[in-house]
Amino acid sequence: MQIVLANPRGFCAGVTRAIEIVERALERFGAPVYVRHEIVHNKHVVDQLRSKGAVFVDELSEIPPGAMTIFSAHGVARSVEEEARERSLPTIDATCPLVTKVHFQGRHYVKAGRTVVLIGHPGHAEVIGTIGQIDAPIHLVSTQDDVMALPFDADTPIAYITQTTLSIDDTRTVITALHERFGNVVGPEVNDICYATQNRQTAVRELASISDLVLVVGARNSSNSMRLREIGTEMGVESHLIDDGSAIDPQWLENVGTVGITAGASAPDELVDSVIAALKQLRPATVSELDGVKETIQFRLPAALRRPATAQVPAAE
């Protein structure tokens, strides 16, 4: 059996930065460090950080007075930032810079007098944070039908922004529907969607074209991981989203000559390694990797973690 790895796969720069923020905060300020919501959508990553002293909470009210607080990579609403200030919690923001960019885009469009439409999934942490970062009504759409149901006249000036982890193809379809429904529409280019989402979707399409089975390593609450599996299925290849090698069903390998493996942007390499090891226990296999885009993007850490190690706990902003 051949095992072929997609390239790129796994951690993106935003996830790498978010995890490093928690690790450095633990080193700098000591345990416990409190994180509002999962820092990234991967149980393995969260459990590792928890073992080092990170405490994950749903609400700021669960955090003791004065405790170091970190906001997750998905971003938070301004109301959460204000609550932290009112409680005098020292905070570090691990929001992915590409998510912050969407917030800036939305505010820019509001100042320009446009009605803002957010293309995203209801209830997703990033969507909740984005809506809460823009001081104007934001209209959430996920499908073409949602666009048709928008309660605006055809000449309403519209601007769209997007959840960063969405499918490029699905986003393009919704954007097209906006242009068909309204005569004055602006927004970022489709290629302006998160580079990691685009690169991993392109890679999984290439992978599926040569595979009999596609395995996507990632969490079920990870939007970008779920979409990678959907793309494999749409291309007519049996595709499964798995947490690690222990989730493999040996029956999946019947009449399979090539297994393609990729990983969502919040899945660490060690989980991919566990899948390869599990497959090799079931069948003799060789491993190769596709050529792909080399990702060199790095994001700077927050200023509080770039200072010398003698720095004090940052004051609440």
mmCIF file of C-alpha atoms in Angstrom:
data_model
loop_
_atom_site.group_PDB
_atom_site.id
_atom_site.type_symbol
_atom_site.label_atom_id
_atom_site.label_comp_id
_atom_site.label_asym_id
_atom_site.label_seq_id
_atom_site.Cartn_x
_atom_site.Cartn_y
_atom_site.Cartn_z
ATOM 1 C CA MET A 1 0.000 0.000 0.000
ATOM 2 C CA GLN A 2 1.122 3.529 -0.726
ATOM 3 C CA ILE A 3 0.655 6.317 1.812
ATOM 4 C CA VAL A 4 0.782 9.796 0.293
ATOM 5 C CA LEU A 5 0.937 12.932 2.433
ATOM 6 C CA ALA A 6 -0.617 16.217 1.336
ATOM 7 C CA ASN A 7 1.573 19.292 1.339
ATOM 8 C CA PRO A 8 0.937 21.616 3.086
ATOM 9 C CA ARG A 9 -0.982 20.075 5.970
ATOM 10 C CA GLY A 10 -1.321 20.611 9.711
ATOM 11 C CA PHE A 11 -0.434 23.686 11.728
ATOM 12 C CA CYS A 12 -0.766 27.117 10.134
ATOM 13 C CA ALA A 13 1.038 30.239 11.335
ATOM 14 C CA GLY A 14 -1.958 31.456 13.341
ATOM 15 C CA VAL A 15 -2.252 28.183 15.248
ATOM 16 C CA THR A 16 1.496 27.995 15.849
ATOM 17 C CA ARG A 17 1.414 31.534 17.233
ATOM 18 C CA ALA A 18 -1.578 30.854 19.494
ATOM 19 C CA ILE A 19 -0.025 27.747 21.029
ATOM 20 C CA GLU A 20 3.294 29.528 21.537
ATOM 21 C CA ILE A 21 1.470 32.370 23.272
ATOM 22 C CA VAL A 22 0.043 29.986 25.866
ATOM 23 C CA GLU A 23 3.357 28.180 26.347
ATOM 24 C CA ARG A 24 5.324 31.407 26.735
ATOM 25 C CA ALA A 25 2.743 32.857 29.093
ATOM 26 C CA LEU A 26 3.086 29.773 31.298
ATOM 27 C CA GLU A 27 6.878 30.144 31.278
ATOM 28 C CA ARG A 28 6.776 33.891 31.866
ATOM 29 C CA PHE A 29 3.997 34.236 34.431
ATOM 30 C CA GLY A 30 3.675 30.708 35.824
ATOM 31 C CA ALA A 31 0.684 28.374 36.079
ATOM 32 C CA PRO A 32 -2.188 28.631 36.029
ATOM 33 C CA VAL A 33 -2.880 30.682 32.918
ATOM 34 C CA TYR A 34 -6.548 30.939 31.946
ATOM 35 C CA VAL A 35 -7.697 30.613 28.343
ATOM 36 C CA ARG A 36 -11.179 31.639 27.259
ATOM 37 C CA HIS A 37 -12.467 28.795 25.080
ATOM 38 C CA GLU A 38 -10.204 26.280 23.331
ATOM 39 C CA ILE A 39 -7.079 28.069 22.133
ATOM 40 C CA VAL A 40 -7.490 26.122 18.862
ATOM 41 C CA HIS A 41 -9.978 23.443 17.866
ATOM 42 C CA ASN A 42 -8.011 20.310 18.699
ATOM 43 C CA LYS A 43 -8.483 18.241 21.861
ATOM 44 C CA HIS A 44 -4.941 16.855 21.726
ATOM 45 C CA VAL A 45 -3.432 20.345 21.693
ATOM 46 C CA VAL A 46 -5.772 21.551 24.449
ATOM 47 C CA ASP A 47 -4.990 18.523 26.636
ATOM 48 C CA GLN A 48 -1.234 19.051 26.216
ATOM 49 C CA LEU A 49 -1.507 22.698 27.260
ATOM 50 C CA ARG A 50 -3.783 21.738 30.149
ATOM 51 C CA SER A 51 -1.111 19.333 31.397
ATOM 52 C CA LYS A 52 1.341 22.259 31.474
ATOM 53 C CA GLY A 53 -0.951 24.432 33.586
ATOM 54 C CA ALA A 54 -3.395 26.092 31.199
ATOM 55 C CA VAL A 55 -6.993 26.249 32.405
ATOM 56 C CA PHE A 56 -9.682 26.480 29.724
ATOM 57 C CA VAL A 57 -12.939 28.212 30.614
ATOM 58 C CA ASP A 58 -16.128 29.113 28.802
ATOM 59 C CA GLU A 59 -16.649 32.509 30.408
ATOM 60 C CA LEU A 60 -14.503 35.162 32.059
ATOM 61 C CA SER A 61 -16.604 34.847 35.225
ATOM 62 C CA GLU A 62 -14.835 31.534 35.860
ATOM 63 C CA ILE A 63 -11.433 33.247 36.070
ATOM 64 C CA PRO A 64 -10.134 34.366 39.495
ATOM 65 C CA PRO A 65 -9.410 38.074 40.004
ATOM 66 C CA GLY A 66 -6.017 39.136 38.669
ATOM 67 C CA ALA A 67 -5.326 35.877 36.827
ATOM 68 C CA MET A 68 -3.522 35.938 33.481
ATOM 69 C CA THR A 69 -6.130 35.566 30.728
ATOM 70 C CA ILE A 70 -5.647 34.625 27.077
ATOM 71 C CA PHE A 71 -8.195 35.031 24.276
ATOM 72 C CA SER A 72 -8.281 32.182 21.759
ATOM 73 C CA ALA A 73 -7.099 32.280 18.143
ATOM 74 C CA HIS A 74 -10.693 32.657 16.926
ATOM 75 C CA GLY A 75 -11.083 36.146 18.390
ATOM 76 C CA VAL A 76 -13.579 37.578 20.867
ATOM 77 C CA ALA A 77 -16.273 40.228 20.869
ATOM 78 C CA ARG A 78 -15.533 43.711 22.203
ATOM 79 C CA SER A 79 -17.944 42.974 25.055
ATOM 80 C CA VAL A 80 -15.558 40.245 26.247
ATOM 81 C CA GLU A 81 -12.618 42.654 26.105
ATOM 82 C CA GLU A 82 -14.634 45.200 28.083
ATOM 83 C CA GLU A 83 -15.604 42.598 30.695
ATOM 84 C CA ALA A 84 -11.924 41.738 31.155
ATOM 85 C CA ARG A 85 -11.098 45.418 31.689
ATOM 86 C CA GLU A 86 -13.935 45.839 34.192
ATOM 87 C CA ARG A 87 -12.619 42.855 36.158
ATOM 88 C CA SER A 88 -9.012 44.126 35.876
ATOM 89 C CA LEU A 89 -7.875 40.869 34.287
ATOM 90 C CA PRO A 90 -4.458 41.056 32.617
ATOM 91 C CA THR A 91 -5.013 39.791 29.064
ATOM 92 C CA ILE A 92 -3.044 38.549 26.078
ATOM 93 C CA ASP A 93 -4.843 38.333 22.742
ATOM 94 C CA ALA A 94 -4.007 35.225 20.678
ATOM 95 C CA THR A 95 -6.449 36.106 17.889
ATOM 96 C CA CYS A 96 -5.021 35.062 14.521
ATOM 97 C CA PRO A 97 -3.846 38.190 12.654
ATOM 98 C CA LEU A 98 -5.848 37.087 9.606
ATOM 99 C CA VAL A 99 -9.017 37.060 11.731
ATOM 100 C CA THR A 100 -8.118 40.515 13.053
ATOM 101 C CA LYS A 101 -7.766 41.603 9.423
ATOM 102 C CA VAL A 102 -11.404 40.609 8.830
ATOM 103 C CA HIS A 103 -12.434 42.746 11.810
ATOM 104 C CA PHE A 104 -10.622 45.742 10.304
ATOM 105 C CA GLN A 105 -12.248 45.130 6.928
ATOM 106 C CA GLY A 106 -15.712 45.062 8.485
ATOM 107 C CA ARG A 107 -15.164 48.321 10.372
ATOM 108 C CA HIS A 108 -13.830 49.968 7.214
ATOM 109 C CA TYR A 109 -16.948 49.013 5.270
ATOM 110 C CA VAL A 110 -19.233 50.290 8.049
ATOM 111 C CA LYS A 111 -17.444 53.657 8.046
ATOM 112 C CA ALA A 112 -17.942 53.778 4.278
ATOM 113 C CA GLY A 113 -21.699 53.543 4.843
ATOM 114 C CA ARG A 114 -22.185 50.012 3.579
ATOM 115 C CA THR A 115 -24.384 47.232 4.927
ATOM 116 C CA VAL A 116 -22.034 44.430 6.014
ATOM 117 C CA VAL A 117 -22.717 40.782 5.231
ATOM 118 C CA LEU A 118 -20.600 38.114 6.946
ATOM 119 C CA ILE A 119 -20.228 34.812 5.103
ATOM 120 C CA GLY A 120 -19.779 32.175 7.785
ATOM 121 C CA HIS A 121 -21.217 29.399 9.931
ATOM 122 C CA PRO A 122 -23.707 30.296 12.680
ATOM 123 C CA GLY A 123 -22.337 29.635 16.149
ATOM 124 C CA HIS A 124 -18.690 29.322 15.118
ATOM 125 C CA ALA A 125 -16.360 31.028 17.618
ATOM 126 C CA GLU A 126 -14.758 33.159 14.909
ATOM 127 C CA VAL A 127 -18.132 34.323 13.614
ATOM 128 C CA ILE A 128 -19.335 35.254 17.113
ATOM 129 C CA GLY A 129 -16.136 37.203 17.713
ATOM 130 C CA THR A 130 -16.290 38.994 14.360
ATOM 131 C CA ILE A 131 -19.902 40.071 14.811
ATOM 132 C CA GLY A 132 -18.992 41.376 18.254
ATOM 133 C CA GLN A 133 -16.016 43.362 16.953
ATOM 134 C CA ILE A 134 -18.001 45.543 14.555
ATOM 135 C CA ASP A 135 -20.203 48.316 15.920
ATOM 136 C CA ALA A 136 -23.030 47.919 13.422
ATOM 137 C CA PRO A 137 -25.593 45.279 12.459
ATOM 138 C CA ILE A 138 -23.860 42.337 10.735
ATOM 139 C CA HIS A 139 -25.945 40.029 8.562
ATOM 140 C CA LEU A 140 -24.748 36.415 8.594
ATOM 141 C CA VAL A 141 -25.214 34.246 5.493
ATOM 142 C CA SER A 142 -24.035 30.723 4.744
ATOM 143 C CA THR A 143 -25.806 29.835 1.498
ATOM 144 C CA GLN A 144 -27.288 31.299 -1.655
ATOM 145 C CA ASP A 145 -30.741 30.959 -0.075
ATOM 146 C CA ASP A 146 -29.571 33.100 2.846
ATOM 147 C CA VAL A 147 -28.528 35.782 0.367
ATOM 148 C CA MET A 148 -31.942 35.739 -1.293
ATOM 149 C CA ALA A 149 -33.589 36.160 2.130
ATOM 150 C CA LEU A 150 -31.669 39.334 3.016
ATOM 151 C CA PRO A 151 -34.222 42.113 3.684
ATOM 152 C CA PHE A 152 -32.626 44.826 1.542
ATOM 153 C CA ASP A 153 -33.432 46.576 -1.700
ATOM 154 C CA ALA A 154 -31.387 45.688 -4.760
ATOM 155 C CA ASP A 155 -29.647 49.089 -4.758
ATOM 156 C CA THR A 156 -28.433 48.817 -1.126
ATOM 157 C CA PRO A 157 -24.640 49.290 -0.910
ATOM 158 C CA ILE A 158 -23.380 45.914 0.331
ATOM 159 C CA ALA A 159 -19.961 44.827 1.586
ATOM 160 C CA TYR A 160 -19.086 41.247 2.482
ATOM 161 C CA ILE A 161 -16.459 39.790 4.784
ATOM 162 C CA THR A 162 -15.743 36.100 5.360
ATOM 163 C CA GLN A 163 -14.984 33.581 8.070
ATOM 164 C CA THR A 164 -11.349 32.664 7.390
ATOM 165 C CA THR A 165 -11.777 28.874 7.515
ATOM 166 C CA LEU A 166 -14.558 28.615 4.930
ATOM 167 C CA SER A 167 -14.428 26.695 1.691
ATOM 168 C CA ILE A 168 -13.170 28.869 -1.138
ATOM 169 C CA ASP A 169 -15.649 27.316 -3.555
ATOM 170 C CA ASP A 170 -18.609 27.796 -1.197
ATOM 171 C CA THR A 171 -17.556 31.372 -0.544
ATOM 172 C CA ARG A 172 -17.304 32.077 -4.265
ATOM 173 C CA THR A 173 -20.839 30.749 -4.756
ATOM 174 C CA VAL A 174 -22.256 33.007 -2.051
ATOM 175 C CA ILE A 175 -20.303 36.007 -3.355
ATOM 176 C CA THR A 176 -21.713 35.384 -6.826
ATOM 177 C CA ALA A 177 -25.223 35.295 -5.349
ATOM 178 C CA LEU A 178 -24.610 38.655 -3.654
ATOM 179 C CA HIS A 179 -23.546 40.225 -6.946
ATOM 180 C CA GLU A 180 -26.601 38.771 -8.690
ATOM 181 C CA ARG A 181 -28.984 40.058 -6.015
ATOM 182 C CA PHE A 182 -27.459 43.508 -5.417
ATOM 183 C CA GLY A 183 -26.078 46.086 -7.808
ATOM 184 C CA ASN A 184 -23.453 47.635 -5.514
ATOM 185 C CA VAL A 185 -21.292 44.998 -3.837
ATOM 186 C CA VAL A 186 -17.678 45.203 -2.652
ATOM 187 C CA GLY A 187 -15.473 42.873 -0.656
ATOM 188 C CA PRO A 188 -12.067 41.221 -0.469
ATOM 189 C CA GLU A 189 -10.905 38.984 -3.286
ATOM 190 C CA VAL A 190 -11.580 35.269 -2.846
ATOM 191 C CA ASN A 191 -7.809 34.804 -2.725
ATOM 192 C CA ASP A 192 -7.766 37.096 0.314
ATOM 193 C CA ILE A 193 -9.336 34.333 2.413
ATOM 194 C CA CYS A 194 -6.893 32.712 4.845
ATOM 195 C CA TYR A 195 -3.850 31.451 2.915
ATOM 196 C CA ALA A 196 -3.726 28.257 5.020
ATOM 197 C CA THR A 197 -7.336 27.371 4.228
ATOM 198 C CA GLN A 198 -6.736 27.876 0.519
ATOM 199 C CA ASN A 199 -3.444 25.956 0.460
ATOM 200 C CA ARG A 200 -4.848 22.965 2.349
ATOM 201 C CA GLN A 201 -7.934 22.778 0.166
ATOM 202 C CA THR A 202 -5.840 22.905 -3.004
ATOM 203 C CA ALA A 203 -3.565 20.197 -1.611
ATOM 204 C CA VAL A 204 -6.407 17.862 -0.634
ATOM 205 C CA ARG A 205 -7.875 18.112 -4.141
ATOM 206 C CA GLU A 206 -4.544 17.004 -5.577
ATOM 207 C CA LEU A 207 -4.340 14.264 -2.965
ATOM 208 C CA ALA A 208 -7.848 12.955 -3.667
ATOM 209 C CA SER A 209 -7.126 12.780 -7.399
ATOM 210 C CA ILE A 210 -4.525 10.030 -6.806
ATOM 211 C CA SER A 211 -5.972 8.285 -3.719
ATOM 212 C CA ASP A 212 -8.420 5.455 -3.109
ATOM 213 C CA LEU A 213 -9.010 6.631 0.453
ATOM 214 C CA VAL A 214 -8.472 10.025 2.094
ATOM 215 C CA LEU A 215 -7.912 10.398 5.835
ATOM 216 C CA VAL A 216 -8.144 13.888 7.320
ATOM 217 C CA VAL A 217 -6.578 14.300 10.745
ATOM 218 C CA GLY A 218 -8.482 16.879 12.748
ATOM 219 C CA ALA A 219 -11.241 17.600 15.232
ATOM 220 C CA ARG A 220 -14.939 17.487 14.432
ATOM 221 C CA ASN A 221 -15.395 21.019 15.760
ATOM 222 C CA SER A 222 -12.697 22.259 13.371
ATOM 223 C CA SER A 223 -14.369 23.963 10.413
ATOM 224 C CA ASN A 224 -11.348 23.734 8.126
ATOM 225 C CA SER A 225 -10.808 20.030 8.929
ATOM 226 C CA MET A 226 -14.452 19.203 8.230
ATOM 227 C CA ARG A 227 -14.221 20.947 4.882
ATOM 228 C CA LEU A 228 -11.119 18.986 3.865
ATOM 229 C CA ARG A 229 -13.064 15.747 4.359
ATOM 230 C CA GLU A 230 -16.018 17.149 2.417
ATOM 231 C CA ILE A 231 -13.779 18.023 -0.517
ATOM 232 C CA GLY A 232 -12.444 14.469 -0.691
ATOM 233 C CA THR A 233 -15.989 13.105 -0.657
ATOM 234 C CA GLU A 234 -17.123 15.567 -3.328
ATOM 235 C CA MET A 235 -14.310 14.289 -5.548
ATOM 236 C CA GLY A 236 -15.734 10.784 -5.286
ATOM 237 C CA VAL A 237 -13.152 9.380 -2.863
ATOM 238 C CA GLU A 238 -14.063 7.704 0.418
ATOM 239 C CA SER A 239 -12.928 10.214 3.036
ATOM 240 C CA HIS A 240 -12.903 10.157 6.837
ATOM 241 C CA LEU A 241 -12.151 12.735 9.515
ATOM 242 C CA ILE A 242 -10.219 11.113 12.372
ATOM 243 C CA ASP A 243 -8.617 12.308 15.602
ATOM 244 C CA ASP A 244 -5.583 10.020 15.353
ATOM 245 C CA GLY A 245 -4.437 6.537 14.309
ATOM 246 C CA SER A 246 -6.658 4.778 16.851
ATOM 247 C CA ALA A 247 -9.757 5.822 14.879
ATOM 248 C CA ILE A 248 -8.860 3.866 11.726
ATOM 249 C CA ASP A 249 -11.302 1.117 10.749
ATOM 250 C CA PRO A 250 -9.391 -1.750 9.041
ATOM 251 C CA GLN A 251 -12.376 -2.288 6.729
ATOM 252 C CA TRP A 252 -11.626 1.077 5.116
ATOM 253 C CA LEU A 253 -8.477 -0.470 3.604
ATOM 254 C CA GLU A 254 -10.207 -3.210 1.620
ATOM 255 C CA ASN A 255 -9.205 -2.934 -2.062
ATOM 256 C CA VAL A 256 -7.257 0.249 -1.298
ATOM 257 C CA GLY A 257 -3.899 0.735 -2.987
ATOM 258 C CA THR A 258 -3.235 4.385 -2.078
ATOM 259 C CA VAL A 259 -4.167 6.169 1.144
ATOM 260 C CA GLY A 260 -3.950 9.956 1.115
ATOM 261 C CA ILE A 261 -3.417 11.740 4.435
ATOM 262 C CA THR A 262 -3.849 15.407 5.244
ATOM 263 C CA ALA A 263 -4.436 17.361 8.438
ATOM 264 C CA GLY A 264 -6.438 20.408 9.435
ATOM 265 C CA ALA A 265 -4.711 23.637 10.398
ATOM 266 C CA SER A 266 -4.951 22.866 14.126
ATOM 267 C CA ALA A 267 -3.736 19.246 13.993
ATOM 268 C CA PRO A 268 -0.121 18.588 15.100
ATOM 269 C CA ASP A 269 2.335 16.434 13.144
ATOM 270 C CA GLU A 270 2.430 13.793 15.862
ATOM 271 C CA LEU A 271 -1.187 12.890 15.137
ATOM 272 C CA VAL A 272 -0.346 12.373 11.460
ATOM 273 C CA ASP A 273 2.560 10.187 12.569
ATOM 274 C CA SER A 274 0.163 8.090 14.652
ATOM 275 C CA VAL A 275 -2.032 7.529 11.591
ATOM 276 C CA ILE A 276 0.939 6.421 9.495
ATOM 277 C CA ALA A 277 2.052 4.023 12.248
ATOM 278 C CA ALA A 278 -1.438 2.555 12.572
ATOM 279 C CA LEU A 279 -1.698 2.008 8.811
ATOM 280 C CA LYS A 280 1.688 0.282 8.730
ATOM 281 C CA GLN A 281 0.535 -2.090 11.452
ATOM 282 C CA LEU A 282 -2.385 -3.103 9.253
ATOM 283 C CA ARG A 283 -0.604 -3.319 5.891
ATOM 284 C CA PRO A 284 2.967 -3.056 4.564
ATOM 285 C CA ALA A 285 3.260 0.462 3.216
ATOM 286 C CA THR A 286 5.577 3.041 1.693
ATOM 287 C CA VAL A 287 5.272 6.753 2.468
ATOM 288 C CA SER A 288 5.733 9.669 0.079
ATOM 289 C CA GLU A 289 4.824 13.354 0.078
ATOM 290 C CA LEU A 290 3.337 15.508 -2.650
ATOM 291 C CA ASP A 291 5.058 18.637 -3.811
ATOM 292 C CA GLY A 292 3.161 21.697 -2.696
ATOM 293 C CA VAL A 293 3.277 25.290 -1.619
ATOM 294 C CA LYS A 294 5.957 25.989 0.967
ATOM 295 C CA GLU A 295 4.476 28.131 3.718
ATOM 296 C CA THR A 296 6.950 30.581 5.226
ATOM 297 C CA ILE A 297 4.546 33.026 6.883
ATOM 298 C CA GLN A 298 5.205 33.767 10.547
ATOM 299 C CA PHE A 299 3.253 36.066 12.860
ATOM 300 C CA ARG A 300 4.838 38.109 15.644
ATOM 301 C CA LEU A 301 3.980 37.376 19.239
ATOM 302 C CA PRO A 302 2.152 40.003 21.326
ATOM 303 C CA ALA A 303 4.418 42.652 22.829
ATOM 304 C CA ALA A 304 3.943 41.306 26.384
ATOM 305 C CA LEU A 305 5.686 38.082 25.368
ATOM 306 C CA ARG A 306 8.474 39.716 23.352
ATOM 307 C CA ARG A 307 9.820 41.577 26.373
ATOM 308 C CA PRO A 308 12.641 40.214 28.538
ATOM 309 C CA ALA A 309 11.701 37.404 30.909
ATOM 310 C CA THR A 310 11.869 39.776 33.880
ATOM 311 C CA ALA A 311 8.783 41.642 32.649
ATOM 312 C CA GLN A 312 5.843 41.875 35.009
ATOM 313 C CA VAL A 313 2.337 40.622 34.346
ATOM 314 C CA PRO A 314 0.782 43.084 31.855
ATOM 315 C CA ALA A 315 -1.921 45.276 33.248
ATOM 316 C CA ALA A 316 -5.471 44.934 32.018
ATOM 317 C CA GLU A 317 -6.002 47.071 28.944
#
